[in-house]
mmCIF file of C-alpha atoms in Angstrom:
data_model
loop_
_atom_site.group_PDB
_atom_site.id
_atom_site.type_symbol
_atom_site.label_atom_id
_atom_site.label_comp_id
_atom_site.label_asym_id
_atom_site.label_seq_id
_atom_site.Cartn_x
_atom_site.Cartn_y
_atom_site.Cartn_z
ATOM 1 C CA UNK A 91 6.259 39.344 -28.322
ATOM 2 C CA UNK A 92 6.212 35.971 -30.433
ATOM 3 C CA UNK A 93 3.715 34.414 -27.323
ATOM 4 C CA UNK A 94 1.502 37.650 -27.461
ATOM 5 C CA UNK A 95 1.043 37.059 -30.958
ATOM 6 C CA UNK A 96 0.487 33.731 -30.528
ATOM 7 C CA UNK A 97 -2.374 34.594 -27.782
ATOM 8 C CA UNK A 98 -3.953 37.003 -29.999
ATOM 9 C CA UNK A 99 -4.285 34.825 -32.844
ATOM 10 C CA UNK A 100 -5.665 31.719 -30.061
ATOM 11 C CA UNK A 101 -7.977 33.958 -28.994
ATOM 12 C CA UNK A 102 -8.915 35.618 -31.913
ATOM 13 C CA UNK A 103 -10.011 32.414 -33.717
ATOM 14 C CA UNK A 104 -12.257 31.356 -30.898
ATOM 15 C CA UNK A 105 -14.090 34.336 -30.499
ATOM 16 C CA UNK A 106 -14.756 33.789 -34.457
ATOM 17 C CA UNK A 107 -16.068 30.519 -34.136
ATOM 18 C CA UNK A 108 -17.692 30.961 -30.826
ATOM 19 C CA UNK A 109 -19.978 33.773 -32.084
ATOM 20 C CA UNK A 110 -20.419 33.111 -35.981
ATOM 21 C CA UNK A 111 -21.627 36.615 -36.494
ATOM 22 C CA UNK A 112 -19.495 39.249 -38.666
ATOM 23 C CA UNK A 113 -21.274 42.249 -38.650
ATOM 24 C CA UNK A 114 -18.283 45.518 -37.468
ATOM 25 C CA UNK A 115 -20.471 46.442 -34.514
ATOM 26 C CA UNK A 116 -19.484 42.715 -33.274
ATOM 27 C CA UNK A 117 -16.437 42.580 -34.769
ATOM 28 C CA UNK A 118 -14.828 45.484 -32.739
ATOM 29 C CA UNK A 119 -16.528 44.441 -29.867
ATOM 30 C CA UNK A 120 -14.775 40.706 -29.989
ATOM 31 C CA UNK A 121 -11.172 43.077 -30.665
ATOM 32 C CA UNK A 122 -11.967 44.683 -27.346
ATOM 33 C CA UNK A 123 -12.375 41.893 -25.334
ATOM 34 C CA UNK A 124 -9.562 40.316 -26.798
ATOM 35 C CA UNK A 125 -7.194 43.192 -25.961
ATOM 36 C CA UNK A 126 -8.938 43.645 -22.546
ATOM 37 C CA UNK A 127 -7.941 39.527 -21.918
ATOM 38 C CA UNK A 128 -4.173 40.175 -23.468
ATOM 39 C CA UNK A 129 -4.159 43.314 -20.613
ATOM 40 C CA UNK A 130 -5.040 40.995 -17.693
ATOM 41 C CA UNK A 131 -2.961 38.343 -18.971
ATOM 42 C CA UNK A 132 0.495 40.728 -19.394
ATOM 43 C CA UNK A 133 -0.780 41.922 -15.741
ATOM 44 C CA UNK A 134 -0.784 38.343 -14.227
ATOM 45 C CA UNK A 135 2.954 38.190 -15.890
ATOM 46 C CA UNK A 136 1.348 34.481 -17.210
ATOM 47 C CA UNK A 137 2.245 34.936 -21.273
ATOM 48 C CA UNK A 138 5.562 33.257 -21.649
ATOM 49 C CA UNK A 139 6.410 29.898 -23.029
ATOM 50 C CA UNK A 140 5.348 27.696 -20.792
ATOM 51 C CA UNK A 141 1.286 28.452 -21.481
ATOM 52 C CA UNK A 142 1.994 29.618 -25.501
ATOM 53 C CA UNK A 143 4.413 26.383 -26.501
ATOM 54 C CA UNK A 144 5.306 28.322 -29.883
ATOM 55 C CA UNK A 145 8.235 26.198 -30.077
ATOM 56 C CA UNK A 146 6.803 22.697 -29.413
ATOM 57 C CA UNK A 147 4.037 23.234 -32.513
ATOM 58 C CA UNK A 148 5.876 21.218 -35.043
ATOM 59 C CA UNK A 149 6.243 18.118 -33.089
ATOM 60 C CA UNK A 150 3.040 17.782 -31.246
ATOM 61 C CA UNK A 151 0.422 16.911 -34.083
ATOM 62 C CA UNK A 152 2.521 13.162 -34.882
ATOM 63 C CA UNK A 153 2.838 13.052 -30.961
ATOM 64 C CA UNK A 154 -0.709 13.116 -30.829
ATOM 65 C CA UNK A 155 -1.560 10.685 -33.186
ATOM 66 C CA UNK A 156 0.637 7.938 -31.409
ATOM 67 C CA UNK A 157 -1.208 8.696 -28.104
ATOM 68 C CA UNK A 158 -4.745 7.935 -29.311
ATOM 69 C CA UNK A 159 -3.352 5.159 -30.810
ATOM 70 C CA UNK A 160 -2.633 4.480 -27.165
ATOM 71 C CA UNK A 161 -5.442 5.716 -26.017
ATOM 72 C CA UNK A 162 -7.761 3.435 -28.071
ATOM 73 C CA UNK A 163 -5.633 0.645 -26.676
ATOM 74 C CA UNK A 164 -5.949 1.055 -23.167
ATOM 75 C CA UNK A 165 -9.344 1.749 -23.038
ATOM 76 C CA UNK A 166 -10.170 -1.390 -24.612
ATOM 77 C CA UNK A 167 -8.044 -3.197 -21.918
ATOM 78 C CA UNK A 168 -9.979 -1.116 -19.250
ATOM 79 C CA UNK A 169 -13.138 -1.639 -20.708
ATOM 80 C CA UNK A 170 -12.883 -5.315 -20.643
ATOM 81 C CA UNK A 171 -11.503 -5.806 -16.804
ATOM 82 C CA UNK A 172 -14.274 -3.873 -16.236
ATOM 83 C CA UNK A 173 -16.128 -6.500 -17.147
ATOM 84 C CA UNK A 174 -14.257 -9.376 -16.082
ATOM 85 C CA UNK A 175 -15.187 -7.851 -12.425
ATOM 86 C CA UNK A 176 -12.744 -6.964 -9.748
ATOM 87 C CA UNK A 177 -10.814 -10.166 -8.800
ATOM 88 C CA UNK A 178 -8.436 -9.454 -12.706
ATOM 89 C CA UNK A 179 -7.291 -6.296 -11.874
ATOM 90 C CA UNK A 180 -4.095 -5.855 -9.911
ATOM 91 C CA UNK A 181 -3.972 -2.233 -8.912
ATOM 92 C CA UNK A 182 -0.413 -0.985 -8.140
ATOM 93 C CA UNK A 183 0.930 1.784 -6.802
ATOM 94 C CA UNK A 184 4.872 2.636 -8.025
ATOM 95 C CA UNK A 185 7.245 5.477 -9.536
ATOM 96 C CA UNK A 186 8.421 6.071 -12.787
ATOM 97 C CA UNK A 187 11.561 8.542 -13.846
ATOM 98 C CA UNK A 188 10.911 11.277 -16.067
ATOM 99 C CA UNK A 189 13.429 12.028 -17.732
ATOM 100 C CA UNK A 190 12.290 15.168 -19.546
ATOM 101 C CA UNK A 191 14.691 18.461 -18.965
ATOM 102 C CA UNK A 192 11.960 21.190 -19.066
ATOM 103 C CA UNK A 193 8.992 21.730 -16.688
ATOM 104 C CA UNK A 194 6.703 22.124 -19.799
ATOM 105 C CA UNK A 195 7.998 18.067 -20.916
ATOM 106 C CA UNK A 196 7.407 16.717 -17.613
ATOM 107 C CA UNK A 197 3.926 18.095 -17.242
ATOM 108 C CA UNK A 198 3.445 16.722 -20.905
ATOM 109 C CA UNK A 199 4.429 13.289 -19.750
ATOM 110 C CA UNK A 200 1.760 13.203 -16.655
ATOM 111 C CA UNK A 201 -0.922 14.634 -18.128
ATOM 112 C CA UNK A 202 0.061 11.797 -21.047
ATOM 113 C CA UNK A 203 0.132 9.399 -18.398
ATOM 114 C CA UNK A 204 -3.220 10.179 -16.595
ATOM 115 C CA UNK A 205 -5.110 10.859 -20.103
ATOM 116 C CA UNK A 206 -4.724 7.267 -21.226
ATOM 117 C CA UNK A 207 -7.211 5.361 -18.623
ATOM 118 C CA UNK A 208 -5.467 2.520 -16.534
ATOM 119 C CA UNK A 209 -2.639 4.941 -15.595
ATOM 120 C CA UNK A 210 -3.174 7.852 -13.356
ATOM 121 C CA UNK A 211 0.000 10.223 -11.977
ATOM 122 C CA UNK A 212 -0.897 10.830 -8.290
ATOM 123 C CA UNK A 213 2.499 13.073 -7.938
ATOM 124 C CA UNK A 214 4.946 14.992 -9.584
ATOM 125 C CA UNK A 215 8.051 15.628 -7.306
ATOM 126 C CA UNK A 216 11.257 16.451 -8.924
ATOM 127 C CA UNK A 217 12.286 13.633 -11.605
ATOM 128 C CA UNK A 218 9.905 11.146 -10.476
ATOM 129 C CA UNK A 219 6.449 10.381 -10.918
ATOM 130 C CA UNK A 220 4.470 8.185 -8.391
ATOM 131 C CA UNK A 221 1.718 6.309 -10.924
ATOM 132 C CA UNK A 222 -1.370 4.578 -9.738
ATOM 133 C CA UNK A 223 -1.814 1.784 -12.485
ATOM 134 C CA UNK A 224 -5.201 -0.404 -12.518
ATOM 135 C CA UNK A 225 -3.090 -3.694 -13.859
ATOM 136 C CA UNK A 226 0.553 -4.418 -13.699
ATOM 137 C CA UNK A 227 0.864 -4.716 -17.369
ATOM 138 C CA UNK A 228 0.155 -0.941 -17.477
ATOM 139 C CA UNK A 229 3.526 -0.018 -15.110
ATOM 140 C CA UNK A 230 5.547 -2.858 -17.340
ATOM 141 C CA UNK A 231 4.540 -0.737 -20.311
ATOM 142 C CA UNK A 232 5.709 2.714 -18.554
ATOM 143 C CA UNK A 233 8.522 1.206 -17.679
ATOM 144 C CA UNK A 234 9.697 -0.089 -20.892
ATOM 145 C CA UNK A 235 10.000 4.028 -21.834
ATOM 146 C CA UNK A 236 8.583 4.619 -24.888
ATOM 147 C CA UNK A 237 6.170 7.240 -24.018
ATOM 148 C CA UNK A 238 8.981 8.612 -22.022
ATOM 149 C CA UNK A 239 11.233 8.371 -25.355
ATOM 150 C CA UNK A 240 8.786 10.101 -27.204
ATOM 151 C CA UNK A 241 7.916 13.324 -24.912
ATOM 152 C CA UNK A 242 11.375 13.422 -25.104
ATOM 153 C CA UNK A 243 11.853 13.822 -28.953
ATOM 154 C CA UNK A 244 8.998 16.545 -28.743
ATOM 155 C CA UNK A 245 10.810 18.452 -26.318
ATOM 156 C CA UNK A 246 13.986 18.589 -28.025
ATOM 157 C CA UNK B 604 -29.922 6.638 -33.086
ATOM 158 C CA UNK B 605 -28.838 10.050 -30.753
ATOM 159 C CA UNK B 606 -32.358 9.551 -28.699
ATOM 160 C CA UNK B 607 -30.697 6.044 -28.006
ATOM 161 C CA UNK B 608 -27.199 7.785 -27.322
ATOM 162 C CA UNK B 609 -29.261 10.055 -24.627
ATOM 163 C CA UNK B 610 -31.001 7.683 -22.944
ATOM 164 C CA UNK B 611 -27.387 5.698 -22.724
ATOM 165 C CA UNK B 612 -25.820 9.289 -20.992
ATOM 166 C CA UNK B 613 -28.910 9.601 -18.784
ATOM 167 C CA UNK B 614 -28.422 5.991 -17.394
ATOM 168 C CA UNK B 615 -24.837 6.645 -16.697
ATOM 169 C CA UNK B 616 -25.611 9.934 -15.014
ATOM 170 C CA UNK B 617 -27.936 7.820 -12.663
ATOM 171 C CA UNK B 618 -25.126 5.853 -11.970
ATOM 172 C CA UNK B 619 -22.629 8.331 -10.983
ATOM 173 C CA UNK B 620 -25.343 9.947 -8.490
ATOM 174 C CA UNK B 621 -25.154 6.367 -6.680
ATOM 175 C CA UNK B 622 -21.818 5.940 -6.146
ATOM 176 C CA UNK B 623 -21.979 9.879 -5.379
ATOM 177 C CA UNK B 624 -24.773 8.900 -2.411
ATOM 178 C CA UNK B 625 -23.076 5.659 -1.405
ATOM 179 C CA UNK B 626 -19.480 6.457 -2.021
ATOM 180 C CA UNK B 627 -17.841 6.120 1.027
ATOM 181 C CA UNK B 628 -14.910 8.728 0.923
ATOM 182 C CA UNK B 629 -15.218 12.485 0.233
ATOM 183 C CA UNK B 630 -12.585 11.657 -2.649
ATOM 184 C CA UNK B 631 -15.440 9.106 -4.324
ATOM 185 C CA UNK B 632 -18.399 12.209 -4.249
ATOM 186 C CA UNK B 633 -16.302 14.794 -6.085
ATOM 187 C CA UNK B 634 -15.638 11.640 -8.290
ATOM 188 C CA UNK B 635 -19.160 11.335 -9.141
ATOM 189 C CA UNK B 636 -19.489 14.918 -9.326
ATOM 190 C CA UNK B 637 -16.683 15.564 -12.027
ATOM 191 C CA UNK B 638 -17.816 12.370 -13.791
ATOM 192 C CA UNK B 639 -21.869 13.707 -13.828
ATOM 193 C CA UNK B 640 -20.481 17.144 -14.896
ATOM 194 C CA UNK B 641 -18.578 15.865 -18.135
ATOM 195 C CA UNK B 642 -21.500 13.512 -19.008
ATOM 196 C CA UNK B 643 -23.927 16.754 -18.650
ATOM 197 C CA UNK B 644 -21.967 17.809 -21.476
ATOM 198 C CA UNK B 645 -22.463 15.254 -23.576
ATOM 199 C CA UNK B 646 -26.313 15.003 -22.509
ATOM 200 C CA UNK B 647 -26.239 19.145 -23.591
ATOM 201 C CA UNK B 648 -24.467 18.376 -26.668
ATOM 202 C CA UNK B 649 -27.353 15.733 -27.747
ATOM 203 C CA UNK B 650 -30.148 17.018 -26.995
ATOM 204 C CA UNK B 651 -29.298 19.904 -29.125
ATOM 205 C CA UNK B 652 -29.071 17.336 -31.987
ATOM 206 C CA UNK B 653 -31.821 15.813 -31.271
ATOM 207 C CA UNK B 654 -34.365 19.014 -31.087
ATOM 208 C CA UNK B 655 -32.209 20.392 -34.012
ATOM 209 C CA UNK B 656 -31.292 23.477 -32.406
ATOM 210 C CA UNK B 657 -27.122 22.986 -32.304
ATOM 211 C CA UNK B 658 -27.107 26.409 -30.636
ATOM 212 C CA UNK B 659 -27.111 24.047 -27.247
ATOM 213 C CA UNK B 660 -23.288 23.971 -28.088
ATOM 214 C CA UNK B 661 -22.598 27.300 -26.640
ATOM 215 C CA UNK B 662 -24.239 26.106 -23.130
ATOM 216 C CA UNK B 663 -22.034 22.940 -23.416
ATOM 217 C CA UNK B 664 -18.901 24.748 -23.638
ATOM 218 C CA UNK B 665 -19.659 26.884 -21.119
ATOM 219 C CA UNK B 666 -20.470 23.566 -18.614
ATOM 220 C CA UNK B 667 -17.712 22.403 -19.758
ATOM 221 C CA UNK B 668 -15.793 25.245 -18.100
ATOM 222 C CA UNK B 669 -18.094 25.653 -15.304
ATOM 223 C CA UNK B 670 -17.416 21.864 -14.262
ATOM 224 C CA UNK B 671 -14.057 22.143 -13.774
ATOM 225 C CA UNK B 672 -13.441 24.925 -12.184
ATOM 226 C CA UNK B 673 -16.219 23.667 -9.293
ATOM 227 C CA UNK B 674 -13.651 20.329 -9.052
ATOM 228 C CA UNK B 675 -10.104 22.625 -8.767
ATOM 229 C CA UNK B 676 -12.244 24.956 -6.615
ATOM 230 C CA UNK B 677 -13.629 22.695 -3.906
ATOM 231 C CA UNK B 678 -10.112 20.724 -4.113
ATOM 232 C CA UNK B 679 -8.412 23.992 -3.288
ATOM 233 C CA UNK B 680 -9.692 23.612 0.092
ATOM 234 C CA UNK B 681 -8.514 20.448 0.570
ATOM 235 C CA UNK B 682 -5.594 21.012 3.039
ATOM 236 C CA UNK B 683 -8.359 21.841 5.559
ATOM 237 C CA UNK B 684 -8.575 20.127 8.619
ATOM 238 C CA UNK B 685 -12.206 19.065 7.940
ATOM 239 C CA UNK B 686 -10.822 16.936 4.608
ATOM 240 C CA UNK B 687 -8.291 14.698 6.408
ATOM 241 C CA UNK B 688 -10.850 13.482 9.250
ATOM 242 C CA UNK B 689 -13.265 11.616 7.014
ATOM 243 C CA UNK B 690 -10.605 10.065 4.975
ATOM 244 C CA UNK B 691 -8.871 8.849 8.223
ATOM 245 C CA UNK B 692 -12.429 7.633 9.213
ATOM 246 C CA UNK B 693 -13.074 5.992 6.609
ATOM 247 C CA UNK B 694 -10.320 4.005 5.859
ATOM 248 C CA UNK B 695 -9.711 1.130 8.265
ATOM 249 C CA UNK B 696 -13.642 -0.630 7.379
ATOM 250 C CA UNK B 697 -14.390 0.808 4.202
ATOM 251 C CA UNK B 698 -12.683 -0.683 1.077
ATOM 252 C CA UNK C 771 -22.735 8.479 -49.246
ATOM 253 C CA UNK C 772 -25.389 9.886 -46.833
ATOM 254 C CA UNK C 773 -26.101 6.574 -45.839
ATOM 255 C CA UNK C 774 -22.954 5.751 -45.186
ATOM 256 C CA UNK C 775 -22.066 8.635 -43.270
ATOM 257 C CA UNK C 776 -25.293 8.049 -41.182
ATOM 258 C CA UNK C 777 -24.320 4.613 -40.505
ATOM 259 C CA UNK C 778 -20.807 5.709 -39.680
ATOM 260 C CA UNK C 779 -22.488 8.410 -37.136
ATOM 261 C CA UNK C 780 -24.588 5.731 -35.580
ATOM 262 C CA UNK C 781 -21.825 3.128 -35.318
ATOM 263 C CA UNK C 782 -19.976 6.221 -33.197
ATOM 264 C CA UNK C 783 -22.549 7.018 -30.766
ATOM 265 C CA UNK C 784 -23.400 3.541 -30.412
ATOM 266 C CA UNK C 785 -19.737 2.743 -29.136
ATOM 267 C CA UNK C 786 -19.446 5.852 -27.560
ATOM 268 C CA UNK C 787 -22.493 4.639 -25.674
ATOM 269 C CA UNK C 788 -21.476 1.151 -25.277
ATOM 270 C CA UNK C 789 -18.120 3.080 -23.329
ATOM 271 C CA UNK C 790 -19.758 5.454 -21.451
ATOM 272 C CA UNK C 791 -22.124 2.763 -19.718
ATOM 273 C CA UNK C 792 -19.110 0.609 -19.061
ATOM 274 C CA UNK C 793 -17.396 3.001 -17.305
ATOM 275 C CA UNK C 794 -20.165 3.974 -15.207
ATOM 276 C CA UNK C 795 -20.920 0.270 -14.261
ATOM 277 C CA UNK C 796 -16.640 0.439 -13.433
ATOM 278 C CA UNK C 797 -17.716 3.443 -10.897
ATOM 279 C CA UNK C 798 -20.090 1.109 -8.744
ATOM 280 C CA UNK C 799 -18.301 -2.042 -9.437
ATOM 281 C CA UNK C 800 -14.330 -1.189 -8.386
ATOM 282 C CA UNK C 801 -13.252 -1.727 -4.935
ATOM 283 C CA UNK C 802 -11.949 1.889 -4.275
ATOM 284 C CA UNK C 803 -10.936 4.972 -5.216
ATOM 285 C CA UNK C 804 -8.712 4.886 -6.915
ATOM 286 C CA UNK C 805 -9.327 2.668 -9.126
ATOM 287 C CA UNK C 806 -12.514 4.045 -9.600
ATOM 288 C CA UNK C 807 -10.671 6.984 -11.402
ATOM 289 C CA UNK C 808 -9.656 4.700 -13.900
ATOM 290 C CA UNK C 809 -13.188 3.806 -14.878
ATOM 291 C CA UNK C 810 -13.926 7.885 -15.496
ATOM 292 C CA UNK C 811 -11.032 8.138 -17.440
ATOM 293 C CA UNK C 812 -12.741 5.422 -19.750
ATOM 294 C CA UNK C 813 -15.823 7.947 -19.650
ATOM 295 C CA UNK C 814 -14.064 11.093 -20.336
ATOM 296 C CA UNK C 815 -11.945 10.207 -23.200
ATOM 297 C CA UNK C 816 -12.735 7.499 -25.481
ATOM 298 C CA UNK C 817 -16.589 7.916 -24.506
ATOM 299 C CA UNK C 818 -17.398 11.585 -24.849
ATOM 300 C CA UNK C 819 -15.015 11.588 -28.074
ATOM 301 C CA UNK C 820 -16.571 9.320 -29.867
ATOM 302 C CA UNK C 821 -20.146 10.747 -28.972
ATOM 303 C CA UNK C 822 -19.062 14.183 -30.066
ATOM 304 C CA UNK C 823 -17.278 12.099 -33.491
ATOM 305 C CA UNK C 824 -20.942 11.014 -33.931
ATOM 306 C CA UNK C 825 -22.369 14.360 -33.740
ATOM 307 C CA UNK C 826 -19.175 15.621 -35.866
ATOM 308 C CA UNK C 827 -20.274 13.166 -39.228
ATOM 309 C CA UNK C 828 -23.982 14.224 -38.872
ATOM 310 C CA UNK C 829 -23.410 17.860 -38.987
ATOM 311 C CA UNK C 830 -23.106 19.911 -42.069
ATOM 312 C CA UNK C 831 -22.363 23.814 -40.825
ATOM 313 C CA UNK C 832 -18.977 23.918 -39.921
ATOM 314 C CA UNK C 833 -19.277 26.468 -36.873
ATOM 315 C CA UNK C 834 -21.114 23.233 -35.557
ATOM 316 C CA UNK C 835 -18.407 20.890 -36.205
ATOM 317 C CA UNK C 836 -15.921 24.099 -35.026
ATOM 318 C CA UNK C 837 -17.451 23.705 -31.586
ATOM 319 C CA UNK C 838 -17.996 20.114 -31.262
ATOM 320 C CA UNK C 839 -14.087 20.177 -31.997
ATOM 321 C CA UNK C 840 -13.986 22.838 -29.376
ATOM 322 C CA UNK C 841 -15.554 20.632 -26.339
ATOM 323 C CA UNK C 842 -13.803 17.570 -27.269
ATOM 324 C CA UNK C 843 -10.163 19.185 -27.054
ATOM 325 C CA UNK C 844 -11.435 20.839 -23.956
ATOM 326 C CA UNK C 845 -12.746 17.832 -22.275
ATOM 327 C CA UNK C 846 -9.037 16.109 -23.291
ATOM 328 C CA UNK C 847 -7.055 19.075 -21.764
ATOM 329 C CA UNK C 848 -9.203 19.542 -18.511
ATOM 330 C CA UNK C 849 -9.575 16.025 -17.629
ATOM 331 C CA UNK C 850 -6.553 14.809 -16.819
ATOM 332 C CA UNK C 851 -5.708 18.251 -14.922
ATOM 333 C CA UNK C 852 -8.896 17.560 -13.006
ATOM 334 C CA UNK C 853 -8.048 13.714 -12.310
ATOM 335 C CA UNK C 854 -4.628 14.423 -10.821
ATOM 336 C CA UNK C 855 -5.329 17.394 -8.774
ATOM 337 C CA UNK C 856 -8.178 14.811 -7.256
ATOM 338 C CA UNK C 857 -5.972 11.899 -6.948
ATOM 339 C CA UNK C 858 -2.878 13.994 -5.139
ATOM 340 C CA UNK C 859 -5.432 15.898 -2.876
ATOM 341 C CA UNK C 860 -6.406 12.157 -1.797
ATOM 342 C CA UNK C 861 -2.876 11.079 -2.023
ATOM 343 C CA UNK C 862 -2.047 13.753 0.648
ATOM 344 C CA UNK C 863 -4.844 13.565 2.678
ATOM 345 C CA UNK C 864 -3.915 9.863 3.499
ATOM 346 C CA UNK C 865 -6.180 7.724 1.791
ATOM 347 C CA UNK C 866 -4.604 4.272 1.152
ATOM 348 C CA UNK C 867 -5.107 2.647 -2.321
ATOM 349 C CA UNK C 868 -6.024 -0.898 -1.960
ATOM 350 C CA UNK C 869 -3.164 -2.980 -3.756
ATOM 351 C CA UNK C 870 -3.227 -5.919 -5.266
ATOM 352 C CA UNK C 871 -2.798 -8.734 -2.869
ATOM 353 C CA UNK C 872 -4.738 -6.985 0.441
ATOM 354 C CA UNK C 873 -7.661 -6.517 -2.323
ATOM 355 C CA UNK C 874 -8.558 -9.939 -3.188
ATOM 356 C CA UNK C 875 -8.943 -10.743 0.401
ATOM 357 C CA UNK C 876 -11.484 -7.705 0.762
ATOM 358 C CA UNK C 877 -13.464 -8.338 -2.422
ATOM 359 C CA UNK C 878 -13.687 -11.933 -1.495
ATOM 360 C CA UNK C 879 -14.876 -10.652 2.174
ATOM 361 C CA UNK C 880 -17.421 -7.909 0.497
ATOM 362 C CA UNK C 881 -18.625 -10.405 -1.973
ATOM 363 C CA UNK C 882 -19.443 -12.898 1.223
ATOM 364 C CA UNK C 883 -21.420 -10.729 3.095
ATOM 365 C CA UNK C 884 -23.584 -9.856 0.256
#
């Protein structure tokens, strides 16, 4: 019930600020379609929490401050082997351990890993994570955890 | 300032339709593809600054959407035979 | 302050700019495909987000800024999804990576021939 909510209210607010008109005629038409979406969705057996993270809310937002922190980091070391040309990169191909308990913190972790350019996670099998990294430097950095550490406090 | 932004997001959109022409693996065109889709955003986004009419948004979002469902859909097919041969092809002389 | 907020807008696009031609000189210039990916990744999040930041400071209605918000969290969710369903379709089709000590030897060989 808590993830229906949840939908409704997700939903609700972007129909608001998608169509920026609040006249009733609109209004009740928006409430259909959102109920209409929240039938299909109950139908497809898809609103559980794994796709509404109710539970994850409160530790996301710092999370995601410490990531574009990253983010702005390794883009500036991509940018610039980009243009120092081809022969200072040192693409390599390794895997990582996740060591996230829950299917929603490992798919955290990837998409982490793939979001921030110079790191991309080719596959997902079980515990470990095969990474394509553009410089060596980027799998040193995996490897020393601390992303790892930190989906893990957001998890728990 | 933003017509200088959208001439900046045109040239990269010429860019990505090169390496979509020349790129030698299937892999590299729905590279270019995905990367021209995301920058038509942007270009959408702009040019609705730039003729003051920031109801170009709406389209945006909707590209947005649009583009990547097109990547997920055409990679659904990829455990067809026809993907594997041109990657096998392609990889002993192309880089 | 309007100045300064315009300057602050033009700063954005300018290095969103400055990002988003980078990476697409990384898509011609990168030996293969996957690290090719690498240079979109540039592209798709530091690039379009500041852009959009750009457009964020110069607007003033705040369904605008609502829907600039809007595309830039979607082009941060769907990216990455997009990028790794790409990279293991490749993955599992058998396309090699080129890794780091075969690749000198074909740049050097690529760059000879030109």
């Amino acid at each position: 019930m808590r993830h229906t909510i949840n939908l409704f209210l997700m939903l609700a607010a972007f129909w608001l600020l998608n169509s920026g008109h609040y006249s009733v005629l609109m209004l009740s038409l928006g409430l259909g379609s959102i109920v209409l979406i929240l039938f299909i969705a109950h139908r497809m057996d898809v609103v559980d929490h794994e796709s509404q993270p109710v539970h994850l809310s409160t530790k996301l937002p710092s999370y995601f401050f410490w990531l574009l922190k990253e983010l702005i980091l390794a883009n500036i070391s991509v940018v610039k082997h980009i243009w120092l040309g081809n022969s200072s990169i040192s693409p390599t191909l390794t895997t990582v351990k996740a060591s996230q308990k829950t299917d929603v913190g490992k798919v955290i972790y990837a998409n982490s890993i793939t979001l921030t350019p110079g790191t991309i996670a080719v596959d997902l099998v079980g515990d470990k994570i095969m990474v394509h990294a553009l410089l060596e430097e980027n799998i040193q950095a995996l490897e020393t955890g601390e992303m790892n550490r930190r989906v893990c406090q957001v998890e728990n | 300032m933003l017509i200088g932004a959208t001439l900046a997001i045109l040239v990269v959109m010429i860019l990505a339709i090169i390496r979509g022409i020349i790129g030698p693996t299937l892999y590299d065109r729905i590279l270019a593809v995905n990367m021209f889709g995301t920058k038509t955003v942007l270009l959408i986004a702009l040019l609705g600054f730039v003729m003051g009419r920031p109801e170009f948004l709406d389209i945006a979002i909707v590209y947005a959407l649009i583009n990547f469902i097109s990547v997920v859909g055409v990679l659904r097919y990829s455990d067809s035979f026809a993907f594997k041969q041109p990657a096998e092809e392609n990889q002993p002389e192309e880089p | 302050m309007d100045v300064a907020i315009e300057i602050m807008s033009a700063i954005c696009l300018l290095i969103g700019s400055f990002l988003c031609v980078s990476g697409g000189v990384g898509v011609l210039r990168f030996p293969d495909f996957y690290t090719r990916m690498h240079a979109v990744g540039v592209t798709d999040t530091l690039g379009a987000g500041m852009i959009l930041i750009g457009l964020m400071l110069q607007s003033q209605d705040i369904l605008v800024i609502a829907k600039l918000v809007m595309i830039l969290l979607m082009t941060l969710f769907i990216n990455p999804t997009a990028s790794h369903a790409l990279a293991k379709a490749a993955i599992h089709n058998g396309l090699k990576p080129v890794l780091d000590n075969k690749e000198r030897n074909n740049t050097e060989s690529e760059s000879s021939s030109r």
